[in-house]
Every structure is written in structure tokens, then in C-alpha cells.
């Protein structure tokens, strides 16, 4: 970071890249037409809109016609789950939905709403590393299952799922798979056609793009009901005037994060390795969440053994913040409340251990010195709290 504060919460959000800001600026000032208007001002905005759609589609292995813009990952998850569930039930009568136990709340809460609309909802458990077992999924699928949601990688612990295998299993049962790719976009290669998923959620603000813009991928031929009704924008799939400046910024962010992907991956791996080694060397009672699975390199989630220590993640976060370090106790949405994370619970941690969980996530600006400063800060705090 530029100030002397240390930001280790890039999985919650990222700053907007200066190149992204520069790409957006003309669309707030000189090119401001409504992209649905047929006059020259509208056509200029429309051209930028469609160029951005193409850039994003190419960046995720999709066709431009398969991308519709939403106001972020949450809307894309809501749209996919509800839109697929309603469309599939209308067509086939299938009313059963399966979602993984570690999905983002955007998916879990959407599933709860669907339950109120007469759907039956099941949870797919994960193993101690946060992985879905395909045999377990196979066992849970019924002839009534229409939609399954499994995220590409988890935002709290970073576990990457065997999506291609999961897709095969779901398609063998003539059901549809929604994948939340909010945390993997720009971090690991993302080829939606190759993975074969039916829908996918994307968001710009995790990849140095602006907040409030994202996209829903809908594989060609898959029917998804609209959620937002109004104008005929996004080919009748999402009403509302498109936010061209943010969409242009989203495209610039996708282009740049894909270009830097390999470099940031290697750098994040080195940072994660250093942090893990230092923590393991200093404390015997630290668990590394997701250990044993394939993980996103920029996320390190740790839980302190509740049998050895008596503090919670929230007070640790506040203490870190006082020392100038920003981290997270889980997902950004659950920090601030003392509820234990559903993800940490799903991987089998006991309550006291789950409460003592911290997530550190690195970005383009993170340095090895910042990792050392973090460990030093933890040392000064934990000596005070240690039983
Ligand atoms: N899905 C995952 C996995 C996320 O990490 C987030 C952001 O925290 C979202 C969905 C929601 O995305 P947005 O903030 O763009 O609504």
C-alpha cells in the first residue's frame, strides 16, 4: 500500500487500477449516450458496451452473446440460481436444488428464498479441506434435481473445486450447474466453455475494477428466467440502462488481470509460503484451513486451536487494525457479526476454533516485508492472549 498501513484483505475488495480509471473517464464525460438510443451519442456508448462484452467474453472463454451485465457477483448469483430454478421447473417439473455448504451467501440466501417458493433444497457437504466429493454429490442427486450450485473457489479458505468433474456428474443427471467464479476470475485460468458450466457469476471489484458491476455467463441454449424486468436491454435478460463507464472499467480490469495473472500467481505463492512457514514455526496451535486441497495462492486462512487459545477473530481483527493491518475473519459480509463462519463450520472446526479464524489475502502490492510485519504484529498480540 502507499500509506504505511498494510492491506491484506484483497479477497474482500481491491483498489481500482489507475489504467481502469483512465479507461472509464471518457464514459463519464465525452461519451455519455444511452446505449439503447439510435442516434450517434447512443451508438458510441453501444460500441463501447459491445467491445467490453467481447473483451470480457474472450477473457473467460465465452462468446459475447453469453455475457449479460449485472450490478455485481451477488446479482449474478441470484439471477443464475433463481432464474435457472424457475425456468427448469416450468420446463421439466424438477423442483430439487443442491448447493454446496460453503457457497457465498448470495447463493445460500437465494436457495432459502427458492425454498419459500416450493423448491426443496439440499446442501452438499465438503471434506475437511473444503472439497466436494463427486461420489457424495452423485449420491445426493435425484431425478427431481434441476439445479446444482458449486463455486469455483471459496472466498474464505480458497479451496478450488474439481468443477469439470462436477459438471459431468450434474449433466449426467440432466441437471444444470451454476458456478460462482467471483474469486477465480483473473486469479487462475478461467475457460467457461472448457469447464462446461451452464451459468457463472463474475464481479469486477475483486480484480481492480469498480464496485457495482459484474456479469452473468449463460451458456448458449440454456434458459434462465429474467429477474429484473423493464426495458429490452441485455437481449431481454436484464432490464435497465447499462452502466457503460463501469462496464468499460470491468473490461479493462479483466484484460489487465489476465495479463498479470501468471506473475501475480507466482508472487502470491511466495507470500503464502513465507506466511505459512513463519506461522507454523512460531505456533503449534495454528491450523491452515484448506490444507491438502488445491488452493488459491493469494488466500491464507488460519484458525487457532480453541483448546489452546481463548480469543476470537473479531477482537484479533480489531487489534490488527490498531496496528495498521487490515485482514478479515472470514467473508467481508460476516465480519462485524459474531456468528461463526458457515465455511469454517462446514470443514469441521469446533466452535471455539472457528471463532479464532483469520483470513489474509494478498494483492499486487503485497510485499514479503508486509508478511513479516503481520507475523510480528500477531506475535505481540498472541503473547497477551495465550492461555
Ligand atoms: N461470490 C463470492 C465468492 C464473493 O467472494 C463475493 C464477494 O464477496 C460475491 C459473490 C459477491 O460479489 P459482489 O460483491 O460483486 O456482489
XYZ file of C-alpha atoms and ligand atoms in Angstrom:
403
model
C 0.000 0.000 0.000
C 1.088 3.586 -0.456
C 0.445 4.671 3.159
C 2.169 2.802 5.958
C -0.967 0.775 6.568
C -0.869 -2.828 5.395
C -3.837 -4.127 3.430
C -4.212 -7.918 3.456
C -7.877 -8.146 2.505
C -7.766 -8.269 -1.303
C -10.307 -11.107 -1.388
C -12.840 -8.631 0.069
C -12.073 -5.941 -2.480
C -9.239 -4.280 -4.373
C -8.427 -0.661 -5.215
C -9.341 0.426 -8.741
C -6.297 0.203 -11.015
C -5.253 3.602 -12.477
C -5.458 2.167 -16.027
C -9.029 1.115 -15.267
C -9.864 4.619 -14.017
C -8.322 6.098 -17.184
C -10.354 3.742 -19.394
C -13.585 4.729 -17.645
C -13.178 8.524 -17.518
C -14.269 9.379 -21.093
C -17.509 7.497 -20.495
C -18.430 9.846 -17.653
C -17.698 12.941 -19.721
C -17.462 12.845 -23.507
C -19.214 9.547 -24.347
C -22.323 9.507 -22.203
C -25.155 8.485 -24.533
C -27.732 5.859 -23.655
C -26.535 2.681 -25.334
C -30.118 1.897 -26.399
C -30.501 5.182 -28.322
C -30.188 5.013 -32.072
C -28.521 8.421 -32.514
C -24.763 8.943 -32.723
C -24.312 9.566 -28.968
C -26.099 6.305 -28.204
C -24.207 4.387 -30.857
C -20.859 5.484 -29.405
C -21.866 4.100 -25.994
C -23.253 0.952 -27.600
C -19.945 0.351 -29.411
C -18.036 0.625 -26.124
C -20.560 -1.659 -24.437
C -20.213 -4.366 -27.076
C -16.424 -4.056 -27.255
C -16.303 -4.521 -23.475
C -18.601 -7.538 -23.685
C -16.244 -9.054 -26.258
C -13.153 -8.381 -24.126
C -14.737 -9.955 -21.061
C -16.072 -12.946 -23.028
C -12.626 -13.568 -24.504
C -11.109 -13.270 -21.042
C -13.284 -16.059 -19.641
C -13.562 -18.422 -22.626
C -17.107 -17.457 -23.618
C -18.975 -15.902 -26.539
C -20.105 -12.272 -26.141
C -23.754 -13.301 -26.517
C -23.369 -15.456 -23.416
C -22.452 -12.495 -21.183
C -25.043 -10.237 -19.556
C -24.104 -7.390 -17.272
C -25.334 -7.262 -13.685
C -24.537 -4.978 -10.788
C -22.068 -7.482 -9.362
C -21.467 -11.026 -8.201
C -24.413 -11.039 -5.796
C -26.909 -10.178 -8.518
C -25.337 -12.692 -10.903
C -25.632 -15.465 -8.284
C -29.239 -14.517 -7.502
C -30.124 -14.351 -11.176
C -28.493 -17.669 -12.011
C -29.937 -19.667 -9.169
C -33.460 -18.263 -9.203
C -33.603 -17.834 -12.985
C -32.431 -21.392 -13.627
C -34.632 -22.902 -10.910
C -37.808 -21.253 -12.232
C -37.017 -21.979 -15.895
C -36.173 -25.621 -15.227
C -39.243 -26.217 -13.049
C -41.502 -24.712 -15.730
C -39.997 -26.920 -18.401
C -39.392 -30.217 -16.580
C -41.215 -30.038 -13.241
C -37.922 -30.609 -11.384
C -38.014 -28.816 -8.037
C -34.907 -30.024 -6.194
C -31.836 -27.810 -5.815
C -28.427 -28.678 -4.404
C -25.956 -26.066 -3.217
C -22.575 -26.646 -1.633
C -22.347 -25.954 2.101
C -19.576 -23.388 1.540
C -21.282 -21.199 -1.091
C -21.303 -17.426 -0.733
C -24.424 -16.057 0.978
C -25.579 -14.734 -2.413
C -26.199 -18.375 -3.358
C -27.252 -19.706 0.057
C -29.816 -16.959 0.656
C -31.163 -17.326 -2.889
C -31.668 -21.028 -2.196
C -33.580 -20.155 1.002
C -35.868 -17.875 -0.998
C -36.457 -20.654 -3.510
C -37.495 -22.926 -0.649
C -40.251 -20.404 0.142
C -41.334 -20.777 -3.489
C -41.852 -24.529 -3.149
C -38.403 -25.828 -4.098
C -36.680 -28.415 -1.955
C -33.077 -27.525 -1.174
C -30.214 -29.796 -0.134
C -26.672 -28.960 0.997
C -23.646 -30.708 -0.483
C -21.134 -31.307 2.320
C -17.402 -30.738 1.912
C -14.443 -32.642 3.327
C -12.009 -31.267 5.922
C -10.154 -29.359 3.184
C -13.364 -27.815 1.818
C -13.617 -30.047 -1.260
C -16.780 -31.509 -2.724
C -16.553 -35.282 -3.169
C -18.103 -36.140 -6.521
C -19.310 -39.527 -5.156
C -21.163 -37.629 -2.434
C -22.748 -35.302 -5.000
C -23.753 -38.314 -7.097
C -25.494 -39.788 -4.036
C -27.443 -36.568 -3.403
C -28.700 -36.064 -6.975
C -32.272 -37.241 -7.515
C -34.473 -37.430 -10.624
C -36.049 -34.189 -9.336
C -32.762 -32.250 -9.150
C -32.830 -29.369 -11.618
C -30.047 -27.057 -10.436
C -26.746 -27.518 -8.605
C -24.506 -24.664 -7.405
C -20.832 -25.197 -6.679
C -18.402 -22.278 -6.514
C -15.138 -22.407 -8.467
C -13.054 -21.383 -5.453
C -14.093 -20.412 -1.973
C -13.688 -16.817 -0.822
C -12.869 -17.658 2.811
C -10.393 -20.507 2.535
C -9.500 -20.559 -1.170
C -10.332 -24.204 -1.942
C -10.633 -24.815 -5.687
C -13.287 -27.374 -6.695
C -12.936 -30.088 -9.349
C -15.517 -28.293 -11.498
C -15.129 -30.214 -14.771
C -15.798 -33.490 -12.948
C -18.724 -31.960 -11.063
C -20.211 -30.661 -14.338
C -20.026 -34.135 -15.901
C -21.820 -35.655 -12.942
C -24.532 -32.959 -12.908
C -25.089 -33.180 -16.673
C -25.320 -36.992 -16.498
C -28.388 -36.324 -14.357
C -29.789 -33.788 -16.859
C -29.445 -31.011 -14.264
C -27.753 -27.582 -14.632
C -24.644 -26.328 -12.871
C -24.136 -22.769 -11.650
C -20.579 -21.779 -10.724
C -19.643 -18.676 -8.754
C -16.331 -17.593 -10.311
C -16.021 -14.303 -8.424
C -12.817 -15.345 -6.667
C -11.152 -17.117 -9.590
C -11.549 -14.511 -12.329
C -8.090 -13.091 -13.022
C -6.501 -15.410 -10.446
C -6.395 -18.778 -12.194
C -7.153 -19.621 -15.834
C -10.899 -19.442 -16.395
C -12.269 -21.132 -19.525
C -16.026 -21.388 -19.164
C -16.574 -23.336 -22.387
C -13.920 -25.861 -21.427
C -15.347 -26.272 -17.912
C -18.823 -26.774 -19.403
C -20.745 -24.931 -16.663
C -24.226 -23.655 -17.515
C -24.042 -20.319 -15.714
C -21.265 -18.425 -13.927
C -21.097 -15.312 -11.747
C -18.344 -12.697 -12.217
C -17.514 -9.462 -10.411
C -15.164 -6.571 -11.227
C -14.142 -5.267 -7.807
C -12.041 -8.291 -6.851
C -9.776 -7.675 -9.852
C -9.008 -3.946 -9.502
C -12.189 -2.964 -11.316
C -15.000 -0.767 -9.981
C -17.571 -1.927 -7.441
C -21.163 -2.394 -8.526
C -20.541 -4.149 -11.819
C -20.367 -7.819 -12.696
C -21.657 -10.297 -15.203
C -23.656 -13.443 -15.538
C -22.495 -16.024 -18.064
C -25.298 -18.084 -19.530
C -24.155 -20.915 -21.781
C -25.702 -20.776 -25.242
C -29.037 -22.604 -25.296
C -29.548 -22.564 -21.502
C -32.807 -20.957 -20.418
C -32.701 -18.624 -17.430
C -35.704 -16.516 -16.368
C -35.126 -12.778 -16.046
C -35.122 -11.273 -12.549
C -35.093 -7.567 -13.365
C -37.941 -6.644 -15.673
C -38.188 -3.426 -17.636
C -36.590 -2.488 -20.915
C -35.263 -4.904 -23.508
C -31.618 -4.376 -22.537
C -29.218 -7.324 -22.448
C -31.413 -9.068 -25.015
C -34.422 -9.071 -22.686
C -32.497 -10.806 -19.944
C -31.863 -7.884 -17.609
C -33.820 -4.648 -17.820
C -32.175 -1.308 -17.037
C -29.867 1.107 -18.851
C -26.399 -0.426 -18.973
C -23.739 1.309 -16.863
C -21.269 1.827 -19.691
C -18.453 3.533 -17.684
C -18.350 0.692 -15.159
C -18.644 -1.934 -17.871
C -15.695 -0.377 -19.735
C -13.784 -0.430 -16.435
C -14.710 -4.075 -15.879
C -13.332 -4.973 -19.328
C -10.097 -3.057 -18.668
C -9.756 -4.858 -15.322
C -10.269 -8.283 -16.937
C -7.685 -7.509 -19.624
C -5.083 -6.328 -17.132
C -5.627 -9.013 -14.501
C -5.377 -11.742 -17.127
C -2.185 -10.175 -18.493
C -0.674 -10.059 -14.992
C -2.151 -13.361 -13.839
C 0.884 -15.590 -14.049
C 3.123 -13.022 -12.428
C 0.719 -12.344 -9.527
C 0.158 -16.079 -9.070
C 3.876 -16.707 -8.592
C 4.226 -13.705 -6.280
C 1.213 -14.763 -4.174
C 2.617 -18.271 -3.845
C 5.875 -16.919 -2.448
C 3.998 -14.666 0.004
C 1.763 -17.537 1.126
C 4.720 -19.866 1.562
C 6.518 -17.332 3.750
C 3.450 -16.648 5.879
C 2.633 -20.324 6.369
C 6.233 -21.207 7.253
C 6.529 -18.385 9.778
C 3.209 -19.135 11.433
C 3.877 -22.876 11.616
C 7.323 -22.255 13.062
C 6.029 -19.844 15.708
C 2.793 -21.535 16.832
C 1.917 -25.214 17.111
C -1.772 -24.456 17.577
C -2.406 -22.907 14.157
C -4.482 -24.823 11.619
C -4.230 -23.892 7.947
C -7.739 -24.087 6.540
C -7.984 -25.876 3.207
C -4.711 -27.727 3.759
C -4.466 -30.714 1.435
C -6.677 -29.222 -1.292
C -5.736 -27.176 -4.336
C -5.932 -23.577 -3.077
C -5.966 -20.058 -4.482
C -2.453 -18.849 -3.696
C -3.453 -15.374 -2.535
C -5.697 -16.543 0.326
C -4.342 -17.899 3.611
C -6.981 -18.797 6.188
C -5.897 -19.853 9.648
C -7.713 -20.968 12.766
C -6.120 -21.042 16.182
C -6.933 -24.201 18.109
C -9.726 -23.255 20.525
C -8.302 -25.707 23.058
C -5.040 -23.742 23.234
C -6.147 -20.109 22.943
C -9.092 -18.034 24.085
C -9.610 -15.227 21.610
C -11.923 -14.631 18.719
C -11.223 -13.500 15.191
C -13.155 -10.273 15.635
C -11.021 -8.997 18.525
C -7.891 -10.135 16.649
C -9.053 -8.109 13.641
C -9.575 -5.014 15.761
C -6.139 -5.433 17.331
C -4.560 -5.880 13.907
C -6.376 -2.797 12.683
C -4.976 -0.795 15.619
C -1.540 -1.947 14.479
C -2.292 -0.731 10.948
C -3.082 -4.097 9.351
C -6.333 -4.879 7.528
C -7.398 -8.525 7.352
C -10.659 -10.429 7.605
C -12.156 -13.009 9.905
C -13.923 -14.753 7.043
C -16.089 -13.240 4.361
C -16.463 -9.453 4.463
C -20.204 -9.905 4.872
C -19.877 -11.900 8.092
C -17.244 -9.722 9.743
C -18.818 -7.323 12.193
C -21.181 -10.018 13.452
C -20.085 -12.663 15.891
C -21.704 -15.547 14.021
C -19.176 -18.199 13.182
C -18.448 -18.726 9.526
C -20.546 -21.391 7.797
C -17.453 -22.289 5.767
C -15.195 -22.930 8.757
C -18.022 -24.884 10.381
C -18.513 -26.958 7.200
C -14.875 -28.084 7.225
C -15.433 -29.432 10.721
C -13.744 -26.953 13.077
C -15.193 -26.838 16.597
C -16.889 -23.611 17.653
C -14.019 -22.120 19.684
C -11.533 -22.821 16.879
C -13.896 -21.471 14.230
C -14.217 -18.236 16.235
C -10.425 -17.835 16.229
C -10.188 -17.670 12.424
C -8.405 -15.059 10.343
C -8.145 -14.660 6.582
C -5.232 -12.892 4.944
C -5.399 -12.219 1.223
C -2.683 -10.711 -0.916
C -2.736 -8.438 -3.934
C -0.462 -6.825 -6.482
C 1.090 -4.520 -3.903
C 1.768 -7.046 -1.142
C 5.412 -7.467 -0.133
C 7.395 -10.015 1.881
C 8.140 -7.218 4.376
C 4.409 -6.814 4.944
C 4.140 -10.538 5.691
C 6.945 -10.197 8.245
C 5.213 -7.174 9.792
C 1.996 -9.198 10.048
C 3.742 -12.043 11.854
C 5.397 -9.568 14.234
C 2.006 -7.977 14.960
C 0.445 -11.377 15.612
C 3.308 -12.243 17.942
C 2.767 -9.123 20.005
C -0.950 -9.862 20.237
C -0.945 -13.563 20.828
C 1.536 -13.449 23.696
C -1.005 -11.302 25.501
C -3.906 -13.654 24.811
C -2.238 -17.027 25.069
C -3.668 -19.242 27.827
N -19.361 -14.587 -4.551
C -18.172 -14.637 -3.938
C -17.425 -15.922 -3.887
C -17.625 -13.491 -3.365
O -16.430 -13.551 -2.747
C -18.367 -12.280 -3.438
C -17.843 -11.048 -2.807
O -17.594 -11.005 -1.624
C -19.597 -12.290 -4.102
C -20.065 -13.458 -4.642
C -20.426 -11.044 -4.228
O -19.924 -10.212 -5.234
P -20.304 -8.656 -5.263
O -19.610 -8.022 -4.107
O -19.811 -8.178 -6.605
O -21.797 -8.571 -5.160
